[in-house]
Amino acid sequence: MSRKLKKMGWWASDTAELHFEGCRVPVENLIGEENAGFLAIMQNFAVERVHLAAQCVAIATLAYRESVAYARERQAFGKSLTGFQVVRHKLADMASRIAAARALTGEVVVRAVRGEDMAVAGLAAMAKNTATDMCSRVCDEAVQIHGGYGYMREYLVERLYRDARLYPIGGGTREIMNEVICKVEGY
Ligand SMILES: Cc1cc2nc3c(=O)[nH]c(=O)nc-3n(C[C@H](O)[C@H](O)[C@H](O)COP(=O)(O)OP(=O)(O)OC[C@H]3O[C@@H](n4cnc5c(N)ncnc54)[C@H](O)[C@@H]3O)c2cc1C
C-alpha cells in the first residue's frame, strides 16, 4: 500500500511509495510514443545522472566552503585549524576532487549538447560515480574537520553528510552505473 517514507536525509523532498490499482489512463494522456517507453526512460536516466552529478558537485562545494570557514575560525592548540598542515591538505584534496568531478560533469554536458548520445550514456554513468564518490569523501572530511560539531544537527555539514549518502543509490546504484559503463565500453 502507498505510504510516505521516513528517510535518513533529503528531508526537504517527500518520498512515497505509490500504488495503482485498476488505474486507466485516457489515450490523450499518453506521454511520447506508444511502446517506446523504455527508450524514453533510458534517455531520461542519462539526463538525471548528469543532474545528480551536478548536485554532488554543489553539495561538496558547500561542505568545502563550510570547512574552510570553520578551519579558519576554530582555534586549537594556540592556532587556527588552517595552521595545521594536515587540515590544509585535507582542504586541498577536497578542492581538487571537486574540481575534477566538476570538469567531468561539464564534459558530459558539452558532449550531450553536441549530440554524442552513445558517449553520453557512458560518460553520464562515469560522471555520476565520480561525483558521488567525491561527494561522499568530501562530506566525510567536512564532518571530520568540524570535530564534534560536525556530528551535531545545528551544523550544515551534518545534513550534507546524510544527504550525500543517497547519491550512490538513487538514479541507479553505483554498481549499476558500472554495468552501464561496461556495456558502453563493450565488455
Ligand atoms: C530517497 C530516494 C528517492 C528515490 N526516488 C525515486 C524516484 O523518484 N523514482 C523512482 O523510480 N525511484 C526512486 N528511488 C528508488 C531508487 O532509484 C532505487 O532505490 C535504486 O535504483 C536502487 O534500486 P533498489 O532499491 O531496488 O535496490 P536493489 O536493486 O535491490 O539493489 C540492492 C543492491 O544490490 C546491488 N545490485 C542489484 N542488481 C545488481 C546487479 N545487476 N549487479 C550488481 N549489483 C547489483 C545494487 O547495486 C545495490 O547495492 C528513490 C530512492 C531513494 C532512496
Coordinates of C-alpha atoms and ligand atoms in Angstrom, one line a residue:
M1 CA 0.0 0.0 0.0
S2 CA 1.1 3.6 -0.5
R3 CA 2.9 5.2 2.3
K4 CA 5.2 8.2 3.0
L5 CA 8.8 7.0 3.7
K6 CA 11.0 8.3 6.6
K7 CA 14.4 9.0 5.2
M8 CA 18.0 9.3 6.5
G9 CA 18.4 12.5 4.6
W10 CA 16.8 14.6 1.9
W11 CA 14.1 15.7 4.3
A12 CA 13.1 18.7 2.1
S13 CA 11.9 16.2 -0.5
D14 CA 8.9 13.9 0.3
T15 CA 9.4 10.4 -0.9
A16 CA 6.5 7.9 -1.0
E17 CA 5.5 4.6 -2.5
L18 CA 2.7 5.0 -5.0
H19 CA 0.2 2.1 -5.6
F20 CA -2.0 2.0 -8.6
E21 CA -4.9 -0.5 -8.9
G22 CA -7.3 -0.7 -11.8
C23 CA -5.9 2.6 -13.0
R24 CA -7.0 3.6 -16.5
V25 CA -5.2 6.4 -18.3
P26 CA -7.0 8.2 -21.2
V27 CA -5.3 7.8 -24.5
E28 CA -4.8 11.6 -24.9
N29 CA -2.6 11.5 -21.8
L30 CA -0.1 9.2 -23.5
I31 CA 3.4 10.6 -22.9
G32 CA 5.6 10.1 -26.0
E33 CA 5.2 7.3 -28.5
E34 CA 3.3 4.1 -27.7
N35 CA 5.7 1.1 -27.0
A36 CA 8.7 3.5 -26.8
G37 CA 8.6 4.0 -23.1
F38 CA 11.7 2.0 -22.3
L39 CA 13.8 4.1 -24.7
A40 CA 12.3 7.3 -23.3
I41 CA 13.1 6.3 -19.7
M42 CA 16.6 5.3 -20.6
Q43 CA 17.3 8.6 -22.3
N44 CA 15.8 10.4 -19.2
F45 CA 18.1 8.4 -16.9
A46 CA 21.2 9.7 -18.7
V47 CA 20.0 13.3 -18.1
E48 CA 19.0 12.5 -14.5
R49 CA 22.5 11.1 -13.8
V50 CA 24.2 14.3 -15.1
H51 CA 21.8 16.3 -12.8
L52 CA 22.8 14.1 -9.9
A53 CA 26.5 14.5 -10.6
A54 CA 26.0 18.3 -10.7
Q55 CA 24.1 18.1 -7.4
C56 CA 27.1 16.2 -5.9
V57 CA 29.4 18.9 -7.0
A58 CA 27.2 21.6 -5.4
I59 CA 26.8 19.7 -2.1
A60 CA 30.5 19.1 -1.9
T61 CA 31.3 22.7 -2.7
L62 CA 29.1 23.8 0.1
A63 CA 30.7 21.3 2.5
Y64 CA 34.1 22.5 1.4
R65 CA 33.2 26.2 1.9
E66 CA 31.8 25.5 5.4
S67 CA 35.0 23.6 6.2
V68 CA 37.3 26.4 5.1
A69 CA 35.4 28.9 7.1
Y70 CA 35.3 26.7 10.2
A71 CA 39.0 25.8 9.9
R72 CA 39.9 29.5 9.7
E73 CA 37.8 30.3 12.8
R74 CA 38.4 27.3 15.1
Q75 CA 41.4 27.7 17.5
A76 CA 43.1 24.5 18.8
F77 CA 46.5 24.3 20.5
G78 CA 47.0 28.1 20.1
K79 CA 46.3 28.4 16.4
S80 CA 43.6 28.1 13.8
L81 CA 42.9 24.7 12.2
T82 CA 44.3 26.1 8.9
G83 CA 47.6 26.4 10.8
F84 CA 47.9 22.6 10.8
Q85 CA 49.3 21.2 7.5
V86 CA 47.2 18.0 7.9
V87 CA 44.0 20.1 7.9
R88 CA 45.2 22.4 5.0
H89 CA 46.0 19.2 2.9
K90 CA 42.5 17.8 3.6
L91 CA 41.1 21.1 2.3
A92 CA 43.4 21.0 -0.8
D93 CA 42.3 17.4 -1.5
M94 CA 38.6 18.4 -1.2
A95 CA 39.1 21.3 -3.6
S96 CA 41.0 19.1 -6.1
R97 CA 38.4 16.3 -6.0
I98 CA 35.6 18.8 -6.5
A99 CA 37.4 20.4 -9.5
A100 CA 37.9 17.0 -11.2
A101 CA 34.2 15.9 -10.8
R102 CA 33.1 19.4 -12.0
A103 CA 35.3 19.1 -15.1
L104 CA 34.0 15.6 -16.0
T105 CA 30.3 16.6 -15.4
G106 CA 30.9 19.7 -17.6
E107 CA 32.4 17.5 -20.4
V108 CA 29.3 15.3 -20.4
V109 CA 27.1 18.4 -20.8
V110 CA 29.2 19.7 -23.7
R111 CA 29.1 16.3 -25.5
A112 CA 25.3 16.0 -24.9
V113 CA 24.8 19.4 -26.5
R114 CA 26.9 18.1 -29.5
G115 CA 24.5 15.1 -29.7
E116 CA 27.1 12.4 -29.0
D117 CA 24.4 10.1 -27.5
M118 CA 26.4 6.8 -27.0
A119 CA 29.4 8.6 -25.4
V120 CA 27.0 10.5 -23.2
A121 CA 25.3 7.3 -21.8
G122 CA 28.7 6.0 -20.6
L123 CA 30.1 9.4 -19.5
A124 CA 26.9 10.2 -17.6
A125 CA 27.4 7.0 -15.6
M126 CA 31.1 7.8 -15.1
A127 CA 30.3 11.3 -14.0
K128 CA 27.7 10.1 -11.6
N129 CA 30.1 7.6 -9.9
T130 CA 33.0 10.0 -9.9
A131 CA 30.9 12.9 -8.4
T132 CA 29.2 10.5 -6.0
D133 CA 32.4 9.1 -4.6
M134 CA 33.9 12.6 -4.5
C135 CA 30.8 14.0 -2.6
S136 CA 30.8 11.1 0.0
R137 CA 34.5 11.7 0.6
V138 CA 34.3 15.5 0.8
C139 CA 31.3 15.4 3.2
D140 CA 33.0 12.9 5.4
E141 CA 36.1 15.1 5.6
A142 CA 34.0 18.1 6.2
V143 CA 32.4 16.4 9.3
Q144 CA 35.9 15.4 10.4
I145 CA 37.2 19.0 10.2
H146 CA 34.3 20.2 12.3
G147 CA 35.1 17.6 15.0
G148 CA 32.3 17.1 17.5
Y149 CA 30.3 19.9 16.0
G150 CA 30.3 18.0 12.7
Y151 CA 28.1 15.4 14.3
M152 CA 25.5 18.0 15.5
R153 CA 22.3 18.8 13.8
E154 CA 22.9 22.6 14.1
Y155 CA 25.9 22.4 11.7
L156 CA 25.2 22.2 8.0
V157 CA 27.9 19.6 7.3
E158 CA 25.9 17.0 9.4
R159 CA 23.0 17.4 7.0
L160 CA 25.2 17.4 3.9
Y161 CA 26.8 14.1 5.1
R162 CA 23.4 12.5 5.4
D163 CA 22.2 13.9 2.1
A164 CA 25.3 12.7 0.3
R165 CA 24.6 9.1 1.2
L166 CA 21.7 8.9 -1.3
Y167 CA 23.7 9.5 -4.4
P168 CA 25.4 6.1 -4.8
I169 CA 21.9 4.6 -4.6
G170 CA 19.3 6.9 -6.3
G171 CA 19.1 7.3 -10.0
G172 CA 20.8 3.9 -10.5
T173 CA 23.2 2.5 -8.0
R174 CA 27.0 2.7 -8.2
E175 CA 27.1 -0.9 -9.3
I176 CA 24.5 -0.5 -12.0
M177 CA 26.4 2.6 -13.3
N178 CA 29.5 0.3 -13.7
E179 CA 27.3 -2.1 -15.6
V180 CA 26.3 0.7 -18.0
I181 CA 29.9 1.7 -18.4
C182 CA 30.9 -1.9 -19.2
K183 CA 28.1 -2.1 -21.8
V184 CA 29.2 1.2 -23.5
E185 CA 32.9 0.1 -23.4
G186 CA 31.9 -3.2 -24.9
Y187 CA 32.9 -5.9 -22.4
Ligands
LIG1 C1 15.4 9.0 -1.4 C2 15.1 8.1 -2.6 C3 14.4 8.7 -3.6 C4 14.0 7.9 -4.7 N1 13.3 8.4 -5.7 C5 12.9 7.7 -6.7 C6 12.0 8.2 -7.7 O1 11.7 9.4 -7.7 N2 11.6 7.4 -8.7 C7 12.0 6.1 -8.7 O2 11.6 5.4 -9.7 N3 12.8 5.6 -7.8 C8 13.2 6.3 -6.8 N4 14.1 5.8 -5.9 C9 14.4 4.4 -6.0 C10 15.9 4.2 -6.4 O3 16.0 4.5 -7.8 C11 16.3 2.7 -6.1 O4 16.3 2.6 -4.7 C12 17.7 2.4 -6.7 O5 17.7 2.5 -8.1 C13 18.2 1.0 -6.3 O6 17.2 0.1 -6.5 P1 16.7 -0.9 -5.3 O7 16.4 -0.1 -4.1 O8 15.6 -1.8 -5.9 O9 18.0 -1.8 -5.0 P2 18.4 -3.2 -5.5 O10 18.2 -3.3 -7.0 O11 17.6 -4.2 -4.6 O12 19.9 -3.3 -5.1 C14 20.4 -3.6 -3.9 C15 21.9 -3.8 -4.0 O13 22.2 -4.8 -5.0 C16 23.0 -4.3 -6.0 N5 22.7 -4.8 -7.3 C17 21.4 -5.0 -7.8 N6 21.5 -5.5 -9.0 C18 22.8 -5.6 -9.3 C19 23.5 -6.1 -10.5 N7 22.9 -6.5 -11.6 N8 24.8 -6.1 -10.5 C20 25.5 -5.7 -9.3 N9 24.9 -5.2 -8.2 C21 23.5 -5.2 -8.2 C22 22.7 -2.8 -6.0 O14 23.8 -2.0 -6.6 C23 22.6 -2.5 -4.5 O15 23.8 -2.3 -3.9 C24 14.4 6.5 -4.8 C25 15.2 6.0 -3.7 C26 15.6 6.8 -2.7 C27 16.4 6.2 -1.6

